[in-house]
Each structure stands twice: as structure tokens, then as C-alpha cells.
CSV table of C-alpha atoms in Angstrom, one decimal:
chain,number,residue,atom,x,y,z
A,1,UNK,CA,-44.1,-202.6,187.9
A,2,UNK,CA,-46.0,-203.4,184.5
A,3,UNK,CA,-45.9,-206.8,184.7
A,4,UNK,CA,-49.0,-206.8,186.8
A,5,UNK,CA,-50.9,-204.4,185.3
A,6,UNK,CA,-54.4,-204.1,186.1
A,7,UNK,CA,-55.3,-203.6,182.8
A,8,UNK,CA,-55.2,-205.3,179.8
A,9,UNK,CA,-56.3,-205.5,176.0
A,10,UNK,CA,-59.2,-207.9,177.0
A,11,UNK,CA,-60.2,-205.6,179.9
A,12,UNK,CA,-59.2,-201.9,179.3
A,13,UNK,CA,-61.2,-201.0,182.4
A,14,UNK,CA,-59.4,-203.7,184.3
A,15,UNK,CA,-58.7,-207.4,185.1
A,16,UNK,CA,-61.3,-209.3,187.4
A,17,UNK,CA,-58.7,-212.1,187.2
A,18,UNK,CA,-55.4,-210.8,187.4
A,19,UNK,CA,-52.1,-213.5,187.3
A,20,UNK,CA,-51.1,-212.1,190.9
A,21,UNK,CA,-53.1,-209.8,193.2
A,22,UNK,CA,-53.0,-206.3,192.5
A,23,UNK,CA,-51.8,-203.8,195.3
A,24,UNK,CA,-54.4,-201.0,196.9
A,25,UNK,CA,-52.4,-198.4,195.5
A,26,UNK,CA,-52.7,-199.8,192.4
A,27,UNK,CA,-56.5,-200.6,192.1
A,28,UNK,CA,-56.9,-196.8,193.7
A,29,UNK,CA,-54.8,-195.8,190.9
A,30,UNK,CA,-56.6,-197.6,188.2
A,31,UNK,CA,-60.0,-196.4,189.5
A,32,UNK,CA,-58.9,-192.7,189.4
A,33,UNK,CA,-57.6,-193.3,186.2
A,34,UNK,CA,-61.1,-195.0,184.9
A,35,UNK,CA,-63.0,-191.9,186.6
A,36,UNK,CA,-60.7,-189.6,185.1
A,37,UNK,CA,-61.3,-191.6,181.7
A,38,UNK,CA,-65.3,-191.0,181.7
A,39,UNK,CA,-65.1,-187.5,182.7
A,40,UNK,CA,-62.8,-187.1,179.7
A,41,UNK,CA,-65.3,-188.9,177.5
A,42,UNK,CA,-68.5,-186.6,178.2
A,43,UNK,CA,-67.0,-183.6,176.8
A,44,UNK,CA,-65.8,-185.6,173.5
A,45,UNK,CA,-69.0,-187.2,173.5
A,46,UNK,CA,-70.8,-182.8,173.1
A,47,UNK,CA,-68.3,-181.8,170.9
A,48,UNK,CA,-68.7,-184.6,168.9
A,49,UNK,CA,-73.0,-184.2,168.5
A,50,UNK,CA,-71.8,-180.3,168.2
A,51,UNK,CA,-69.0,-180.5,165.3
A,52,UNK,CA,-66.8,-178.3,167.7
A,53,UNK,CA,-63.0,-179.3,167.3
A,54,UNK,CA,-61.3,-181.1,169.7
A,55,UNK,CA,-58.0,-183.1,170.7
A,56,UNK,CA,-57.3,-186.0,172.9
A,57,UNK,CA,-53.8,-187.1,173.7
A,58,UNK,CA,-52.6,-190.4,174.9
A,59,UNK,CA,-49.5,-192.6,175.1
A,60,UNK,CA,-49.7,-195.3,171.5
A,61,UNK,CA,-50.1,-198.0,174.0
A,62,UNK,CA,-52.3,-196.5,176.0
A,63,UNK,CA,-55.1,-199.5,177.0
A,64,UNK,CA,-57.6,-196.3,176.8
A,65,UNK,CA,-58.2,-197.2,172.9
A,66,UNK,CA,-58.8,-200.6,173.9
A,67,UNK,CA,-62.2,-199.7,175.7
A,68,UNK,CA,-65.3,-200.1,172.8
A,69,UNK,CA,-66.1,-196.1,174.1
A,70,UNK,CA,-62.7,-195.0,172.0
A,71,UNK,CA,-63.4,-197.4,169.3
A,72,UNK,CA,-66.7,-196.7,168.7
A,73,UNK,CA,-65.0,-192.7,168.7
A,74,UNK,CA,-62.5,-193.8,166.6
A,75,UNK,CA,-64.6,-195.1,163.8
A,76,UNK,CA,-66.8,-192.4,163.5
A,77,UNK,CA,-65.9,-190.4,160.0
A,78,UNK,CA,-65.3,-187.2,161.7
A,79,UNK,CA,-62.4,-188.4,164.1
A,80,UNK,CA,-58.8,-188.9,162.5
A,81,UNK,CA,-55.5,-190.3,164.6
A,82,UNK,CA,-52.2,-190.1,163.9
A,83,UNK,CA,-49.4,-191.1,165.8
A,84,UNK,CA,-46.2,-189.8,166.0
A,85,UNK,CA,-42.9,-189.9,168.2
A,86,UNK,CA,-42.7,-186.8,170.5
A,87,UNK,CA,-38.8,-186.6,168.9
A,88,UNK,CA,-40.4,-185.2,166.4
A,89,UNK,CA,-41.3,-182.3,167.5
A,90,UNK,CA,-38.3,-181.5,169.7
A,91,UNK,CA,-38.1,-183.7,172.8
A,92,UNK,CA,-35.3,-185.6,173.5
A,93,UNK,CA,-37.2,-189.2,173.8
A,94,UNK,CA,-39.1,-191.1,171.5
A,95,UNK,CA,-42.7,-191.4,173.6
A,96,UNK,CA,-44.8,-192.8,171.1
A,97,UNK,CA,-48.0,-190.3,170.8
A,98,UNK,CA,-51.3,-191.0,169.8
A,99,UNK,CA,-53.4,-188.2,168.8
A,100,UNK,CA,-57.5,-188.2,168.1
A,101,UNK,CA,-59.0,-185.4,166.2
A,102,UNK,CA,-62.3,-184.5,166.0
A,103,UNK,CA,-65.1,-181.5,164.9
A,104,UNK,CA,-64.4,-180.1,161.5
A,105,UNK,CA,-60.9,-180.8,161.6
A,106,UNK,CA,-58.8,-180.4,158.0
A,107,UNK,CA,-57.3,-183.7,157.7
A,108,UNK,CA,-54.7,-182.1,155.4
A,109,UNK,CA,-53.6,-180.0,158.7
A,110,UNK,CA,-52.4,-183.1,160.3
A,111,UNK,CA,-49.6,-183.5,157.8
A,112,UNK,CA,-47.8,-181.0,160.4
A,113,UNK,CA,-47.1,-184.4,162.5
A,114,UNK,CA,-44.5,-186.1,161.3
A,115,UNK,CA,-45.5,-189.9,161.5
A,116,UNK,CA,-42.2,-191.5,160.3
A,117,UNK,CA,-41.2,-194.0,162.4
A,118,UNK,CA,-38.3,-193.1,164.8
A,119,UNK,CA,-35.7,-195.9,164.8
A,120,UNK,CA,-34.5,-195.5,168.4
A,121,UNK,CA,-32.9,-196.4,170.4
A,122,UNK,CA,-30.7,-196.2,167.3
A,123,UNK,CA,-29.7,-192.6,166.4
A,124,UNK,CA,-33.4,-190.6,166.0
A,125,UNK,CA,-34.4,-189.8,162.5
A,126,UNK,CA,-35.5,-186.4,163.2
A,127,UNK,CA,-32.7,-185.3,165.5
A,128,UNK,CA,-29.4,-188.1,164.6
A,129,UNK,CA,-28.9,-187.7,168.2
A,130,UNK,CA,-29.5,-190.4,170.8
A,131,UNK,CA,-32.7,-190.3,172.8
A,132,UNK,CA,-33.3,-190.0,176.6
A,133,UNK,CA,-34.8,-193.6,177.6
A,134,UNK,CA,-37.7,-192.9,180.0
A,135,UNK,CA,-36.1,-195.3,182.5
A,136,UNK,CA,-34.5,-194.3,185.8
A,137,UNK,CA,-34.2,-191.0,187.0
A,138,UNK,CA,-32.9,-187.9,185.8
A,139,UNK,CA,-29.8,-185.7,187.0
A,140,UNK,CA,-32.2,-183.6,189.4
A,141,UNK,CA,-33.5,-186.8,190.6
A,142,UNK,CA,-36.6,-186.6,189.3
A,143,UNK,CA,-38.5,-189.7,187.0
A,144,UNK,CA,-37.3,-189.5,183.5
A,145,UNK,CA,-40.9,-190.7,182.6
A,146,UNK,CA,-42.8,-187.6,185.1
A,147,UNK,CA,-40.3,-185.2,183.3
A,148,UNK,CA,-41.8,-187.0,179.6
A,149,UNK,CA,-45.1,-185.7,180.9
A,150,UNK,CA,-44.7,-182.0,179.5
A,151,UNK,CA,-45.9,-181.5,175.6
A,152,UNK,CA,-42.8,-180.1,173.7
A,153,UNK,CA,-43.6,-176.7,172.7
A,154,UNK,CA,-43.4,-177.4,169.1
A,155,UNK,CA,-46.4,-180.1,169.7
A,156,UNK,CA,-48.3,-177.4,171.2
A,157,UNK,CA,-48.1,-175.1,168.7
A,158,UNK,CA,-49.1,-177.6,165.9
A,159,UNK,CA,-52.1,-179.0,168.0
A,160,UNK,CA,-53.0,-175.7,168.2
A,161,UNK,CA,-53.0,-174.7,164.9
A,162,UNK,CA,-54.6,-177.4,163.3
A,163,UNK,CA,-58.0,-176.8,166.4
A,164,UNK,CA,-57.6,-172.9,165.4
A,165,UNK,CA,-58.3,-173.8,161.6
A,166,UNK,CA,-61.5,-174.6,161.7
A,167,UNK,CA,-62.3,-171.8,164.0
A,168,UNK,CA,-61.2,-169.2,161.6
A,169,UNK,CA,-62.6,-170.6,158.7
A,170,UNK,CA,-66.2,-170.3,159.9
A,171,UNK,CA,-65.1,-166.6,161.5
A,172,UNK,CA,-64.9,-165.4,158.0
């Protein structure tokens, strides 16, 4: 239920002064997810100071780029974003992507991602097909949204290609 959320624009590390109380499980769940957000940030923060290439990968909407640590990040003129529908690269939803880029990275590289705008729940630009909404369950009973979880392969394979750039250019 996300009409309660814990977090919001104004407080991306979480509401003192929510509408309606917020459950235990939820305020465990947001606390994990703050630790699990600074850990994440102390390995941007070295590769950052070290110019070594690195990705970080978050829902669009995530309330993570709401916190002043990923703006300040963001502003910096070695980090790029793009976002991008995950339809584009081959899964059958939408799931609006954001992508940071950082250390080195060719910023003509990130033309692999295809940032048009998919028009679903219309028929998908990339695919003319109809897209899975991440609501409900699926067949095999598990959440459409858990199964959204897994990186198309043809995401992988471009992330991975534009960190490896910069790799082999200072190899040779």
C-alpha cells in the first residue's frame, strides 16, 4: 500500500509526520532500505574521487534521487543519467529505469539506451505489443512486480558494454 509511504519528496529518508501511522514492518523496511542506501553510496562516493566507472540502477520514481547525497552526485560533471523503459530492451513491461553513470564514462555510449518514451499502456513503441502491468500476480503465482526485478539480458549486456569502454581504452 503506497498511499502511506514512509517516504516522500520532502523526506527521502522518511516522514517524521506521516498522514496515518506507519506499520513495523514498514518502518523495518524503510530502515533496511536507508542502510542498504548508505552502504551503496560509499562505494560511489571511491569511485567517484578514483575516476573508476560505475553504474547505479533505480526505479524513475525512486525517492533515492530525492536525497541531497544523489543530487549533489548527480550534478557533478562526471555523472550522466538516462532513463529509459525496460521495454526497451526486451522485457515485457514498461518499468521506467533510471540509470547513473559515472568514472570516465563515453557519454556517446549511452546512446545504446533507447530513451523514447513508451506510450503504454497503449501498444509499446519498441515492441507494438501490449505490456505486462506490474499489478497482481503472475500465472505461477508469483508478484508481477518481484518477477520485474530481473535486468533483461539485453540491459545487461549494454550496461556492460558502455563500463567495459573505458576499461579498454586505457588497456591500450
Amino acid at each position: 500500500n503506497r498511499t502511506n509511504d514512509p517516504r516522500n519528496k520532502q523526506y527521502p529518508w522518511g516522514n517524521p509526520h506521516p498522514r496515518h501511522p506507519i506499520s513495523a514492518h514498514d518502518q523495518e523496511r524503510s530502515a533496511v532500505g536507508n542502510e542498504l542506501m548508505k552502504l551503496t553510496l560509499r562505494p560511489v562516493r571511491v569511485c567517484i574521487a578514483e575516476n573508476v566507472p560505475w553504474v547505479f540502477e533505480n526505479p524513475a520514481a525512486s525517492r533515492c534521487f530525492d536525497t541531497p547525497e544523489w543530487k549533489n552526485i548527480v550534478r557533478l560533471p562526471s555523472v550522466c543519467q538516462i532513463f529509459f523503459g525496460q521495454c526497451s530492451c526486451g522485457a515485457p513491461w514498461k518499468k521506467p529505469t533510471r540509470l547513473i553513470f559515472g568514472g570516465g564514462i563515453d557519454t556517446v555510449d549511452l546512446g545504446m539506451f533507447d530513451n523514447r518514451r513508451c506510450n503504454a499502456p497503449g501498444p509499446c513503441v519498441f515492441t507494438g505489443k501490449h505490456l505486462i502491468q506490474l499489478t497482481g500476480s503472475s500465472p505461477g503465482g508469483i508478484p508481477w512486480a518481484r518477477r520485474a526485478q530481473e535486468y533483461p539480458c539485453r540491459m545487461c549486456d549494454k550496461i556492460a558494454k558502455i563500463l567495459s569502454n573505458p576499461l579498454r581504452s586505457h588497456r591500450s
